[in-house]
Amino acid sequence: MSSLCFEAFSCRRLLLRITAIPFCPGFVDIAACVAKKSISLTFTGVFSLKSWYNRDMLMKKIRKTIKEHELIEKNMHIVLGLSGGPDSVCLFHVLLRLRRELGITVHPVHLNHRFRPGAAEEDQAYVESLCRENGLECRTFVVDCNRLAEEQGMTSEEAGRMARYDAFYSVAEEVAERLADQEQQAKADVRSRIRIAVAQNADDQAETILFRLLRGTGVDGLAGIAYKRQERGFQVIRPLLDITREEIEAYCDEQKLHPVTDHTNELPVYARNKIRLELLPYLEENYNPNIKESLTRLGRIAADDKDYLWQTAESAYRELAINTAAAASFGKSTPETAGGEVLLDRRGLRQLHRAIRHRVLLKAFDQVGLGSDISEERLTSADDLIEAGQGGKVLEFPHGYRLTVGSGRVRIYRER
């Protein structure tokens, strides 16, 4: 039979056993369809189970992610990065569906990178039109990212990311100022009610972990993309991190969203594109057909280890920090520590396991303003200096930061 009629509840139970299977019309019998891992069940020839799956099961998975990782609470303001591609358009549509349920306010932000003259302007027009159709204002920023990359001495990818997040944080600050004025509160008090949402998905997670593995990374890098992180006073969230690219594209098709396509994503010109277009398909075909799932599982395991190691490092940092302001401010940069110094007890630091000692040092540098660009080689050199305990020795870190040992203390600061 080409159209099978079942009661709704029976179909739903059957669907739970058949996940994300593509549409394939005109089957002779259900057993053959299941054997081909492809099925289409129709209620009176109108409603397909695949459509029901795309819409409701995807929403269920996203709600689960939001709840498990505490990404969004009621009455929050969500600053959404909206490029116009399938991922961000899917997230835009999902957030609109959650508006009434959660009482959230969505603030779409689009960045025209000027990478693709003509096409970039078409993408901008599409996003602005999509927002108008849904009664929302789109904040659009236009940045020549190629020029920015040249000025800053970075790749165009890095410049694009920097420009995007600058735009997101700028709008988040505007929302915070407006809320603070309306409610007569300090801006710092309303920041916790604002989230910056970006649309990385499960495929992005697998690609990121593989990319970092190829470059050489530790447990923190293998943990991949975090569901949420705190940066510049705001929390950045990723509600689609458990959703595959295939599910997102199917959802967009079913909802007739018509997102734009960036043809440069299909060109193997960047390292990440090569991983997505060439390396992962090769690994799937020749080594592990479930390589993406394996990589994301590795990421979850590493993330648990990362959390435990950092919790242990936090306890150690609080015990070893000699200056009170540094000890009290673990996890956040404050006026007392940012741009100042951190003093640590050398003997206690020396007794720590290397994995914990390195994290304590990383946090100490973060406290005084250096949150990245610290290599494993530098940390190993710091180990040698701390072990030797020779006073007056200075170890240089990037951007003018220093580590010195003397009088039973390890001093971390920036040279003025």
CSV table of C-alpha atoms in Angstrom, one decimal, residues 134-301:
chain,number,residue,atom,x,y,z
A,134,ASN,CA,7.9,38.4,11.7
A,135,GLY,CA,7.5,41.9,13.2
A,136,LEU,CA,11.1,42.3,14.4
A,137,GLU,CA,13.8,44.8,13.7
A,138,CYS,CA,17.1,43.5,12.4
A,139,ARG,CA,20.2,45.2,13.6
A,140,THR,CA,22.6,45.1,10.6
A,141,PHE,CA,26.3,45.8,10.7
A,142,VAL,CA,28.5,46.1,7.6
A,143,VAL,CA,32.2,45.5,8.1
A,144,ASP,CA,35.0,45.0,5.4
A,145,CYS,CA,36.4,41.9,7.0
A,146,ASN,CA,39.2,41.4,4.4
A,147,ARG,CA,40.5,44.9,5.3
A,148,LEU,CA,40.1,44.2,9.0
A,149,ALA,CA,42.1,41.0,8.6
A,150,GLU,CA,44.9,42.9,6.9
A,151,GLU,CA,44.9,45.6,9.5
A,152,GLN,CA,44.9,43.2,12.5
A,153,GLY,CA,47.3,40.6,10.9
A,154,MET,CA,44.8,37.7,11.1
A,155,THR,CA,43.0,35.5,8.7
A,156,SER,CA,39.7,36.6,7.1
A,157,GLU,CA,37.9,33.8,9.1
A,158,GLU,CA,39.3,35.2,12.3
A,159,ALA,CA,38.4,38.8,11.3
A,160,GLY,CA,34.9,37.7,10.4
A,161,ARG,CA,34.4,36.0,13.8
A,162,MET,CA,35.8,39.0,15.7
A,163,ALA,CA,33.4,41.4,13.8
A,164,ARG,CA,30.4,39.1,14.4
A,165,TYR,CA,30.9,38.9,18.1
A,166,ASP,CA,31.7,42.6,18.4
A,167,ALA,CA,28.3,43.2,16.8
A,168,PHE,CA,26.6,40.7,19.1
A,169,TYR,CA,28.1,42.3,22.2
A,170,SER,CA,27.3,45.8,21.0
A,171,VAL,CA,23.6,45.0,20.7
A,172,ALA,CA,23.6,43.1,24.0
A,173,GLU,CA,25.1,46.2,25.7
A,174,GLU,CA,22.3,48.3,24.1
A,175,VAL,CA,19.7,46.0,25.4
A,176,ALA,CA,21.2,46.0,28.9
A,177,GLU,CA,21.3,49.8,28.9
A,178,ARG,CA,17.7,50.0,27.8
A,179,LEU,CA,16.5,47.5,30.4
A,180,ALA,CA,18.5,49.3,33.1
A,181,ASP,CA,16.9,52.6,32.2
A,182,GLN,CA,13.4,51.2,32.1
A,183,GLU,CA,13.6,49.3,35.3
A,184,GLN,CA,15.9,51.7,37.2
A,185,GLN,CA,18.5,49.1,37.9
A,186,ALA,CA,22.2,48.9,37.4
A,187,LYS,CA,23.3,47.6,34.1
A,188,ALA,CA,25.3,44.8,35.8
A,189,ASP,CA,22.0,43.6,37.4
A,190,VAL,CA,20.2,43.1,34.1
A,191,ARG,CA,23.0,41.4,32.2
A,192,SER,CA,22.0,38.0,33.6
A,193,ARG,CA,18.7,38.2,31.7
A,194,ILE,CA,20.4,38.6,28.3
A,195,ARG,CA,21.7,35.8,26.2
A,196,ILE,CA,23.7,35.8,22.9
A,197,ALA,CA,22.5,32.9,20.8
A,198,VAL,CA,24.5,31.4,18.0
A,199,ALA,CA,23.6,28.5,15.8
A,200,GLN,CA,26.5,25.9,15.8
A,201,ASN,CA,25.1,22.4,15.4
A,202,ALA,CA,26.2,18.8,16.1
A,203,ASP,CA,28.2,18.6,12.8
A,204,ASP,CA,30.1,21.8,13.7
A,205,GLN,CA,31.0,20.1,17.0
A,206,ALA,CA,32.4,17.0,15.3
A,207,GLU,CA,34.3,19.2,12.8
A,208,THR,CA,35.7,21.4,15.6
A,209,ILE,CA,37.0,18.4,17.7
A,210,LEU,CA,38.6,16.8,14.6
A,211,PHE,CA,40.2,20.2,13.6
A,212,ARG,CA,41.7,20.6,17.1
A,213,LEU,CA,42.9,17.0,17.2
A,214,LEU,CA,44.8,17.5,14.0
A,215,ARG,CA,46.4,20.7,15.3
A,216,GLY,CA,47.3,19.1,18.6
A,217,THR,CA,45.2,19.8,21.7
A,218,GLY,CA,44.5,18.7,25.3
A,219,VAL,CA,41.4,17.7,27.2
A,220,ASP,CA,40.0,21.2,27.1
A,221,GLY,CA,40.3,21.3,23.3
A,222,LEU,CA,38.8,17.9,22.9
A,223,ALA,CA,35.7,19.1,24.8
A,224,GLY,CA,34.8,21.0,21.7
A,225,ILE,CA,32.2,23.8,21.6
A,226,ALA,CA,30.6,24.5,24.9
A,227,TYR,CA,26.8,24.8,25.2
A,228,LYS,CA,27.4,28.1,27.0
A,229,ARG,CA,30.2,30.3,28.0
A,230,GLN,CA,30.6,33.7,29.7
A,231,GLU,CA,32.4,36.4,27.8
A,232,ARG,CA,32.4,40.2,28.1
A,233,GLY,CA,29.8,40.1,30.8
A,234,PHE,CA,27.2,38.1,28.8
A,235,GLN,CA,26.4,34.4,28.3
A,236,VAL,CA,26.8,33.0,24.8
A,237,ILE,CA,24.5,30.0,24.2
A,238,ARG,CA,24.2,27.3,21.5
A,239,PRO,CA,20.7,25.7,21.6
A,240,LEU,CA,21.3,23.7,18.4
A,241,LEU,CA,24.4,21.8,19.5
A,242,ASP,CA,22.6,18.5,19.7
A,243,ILE,CA,20.9,18.9,16.3
A,244,THR,CA,22.5,17.6,13.1
A,245,ARG,CA,22.9,19.6,9.9
A,246,GLU,CA,20.6,17.1,8.1
A,247,GLU,CA,17.9,17.6,10.7
A,248,ILE,CA,18.2,21.4,10.4
A,249,GLU,CA,17.9,21.4,6.6
A,250,ALA,CA,15.0,19.0,6.8
A,251,TYR,CA,13.2,21.3,9.2
A,252,CYS,CA,13.8,24.3,7.0
A,253,ASP,CA,12.4,22.5,4.0
A,254,GLU,CA,9.3,21.3,5.9
A,255,GLN,CA,8.7,24.8,7.3
A,256,LYS,CA,9.3,26.4,3.9
A,257,LEU,CA,11.9,28.8,5.3
A,258,HIS,CA,14.1,29.1,2.2
A,259,PRO,CA,17.4,30.1,3.9
A,260,VAL,CA,20.2,31.5,1.7
A,261,THR,CA,23.2,29.4,0.7
A,262,ASP,CA,26.8,30.6,1.0
A,263,HIS,CA,28.6,28.9,-1.9
A,264,THR,CA,32.0,29.4,-0.3
A,265,ASN,CA,31.0,26.8,2.3
A,266,GLU,CA,31.2,24.3,-0.5
A,267,LEU,CA,34.7,25.2,-1.6
A,268,PRO,CA,37.6,23.4,0.0
A,269,VAL,CA,39.6,26.5,0.5
A,270,TYR,CA,39.7,26.8,4.3
A,271,ALA,CA,40.9,24.1,6.7
A,272,ARG,CA,37.5,23.7,8.2
A,273,ASN,CA,35.9,23.4,4.8
A,274,LYS,CA,38.4,20.7,3.8
A,275,ILE,CA,37.6,18.7,7.0
A,276,ARG,CA,33.9,18.9,6.3
A,277,LEU,CA,34.0,18.3,2.5
A,278,GLU,CA,36.9,15.9,2.2
A,279,LEU,CA,38.3,14.4,5.4
A,280,LEU,CA,35.1,13.5,7.3
A,281,PRO,CA,33.5,11.9,4.2
A,282,TYR,CA,36.7,9.9,3.6
A,283,LEU,CA,36.8,8.7,7.3
A,284,GLU,CA,33.1,7.8,7.1
A,285,GLU,CA,33.6,5.7,3.9
A,286,ASN,CA,36.9,4.0,4.9
A,287,TYR,CA,37.1,3.9,8.7
A,288,ASN,CA,34.0,4.6,10.7
A,289,PRO,CA,30.6,5.4,9.2
A,290,ASN,CA,29.6,6.9,12.5
A,291,ILE,CA,32.7,9.1,12.9
A,292,LYS,CA,30.7,12.2,13.6
A,293,GLU,CA,28.8,10.5,16.5
A,294,SER,CA,32.1,9.1,17.8
A,295,LEU,CA,33.7,12.6,17.8
A,296,THR,CA,30.8,14.2,19.6
A,297,ARG,CA,30.8,11.4,22.2
A,298,LEU,CA,34.6,12.0,22.7
A,299,GLY,CA,33.7,15.7,23.2
A,300,ARG,CA,31.1,14.9,25.9
A,301,ILE,CA,33.6,12.6,27.8
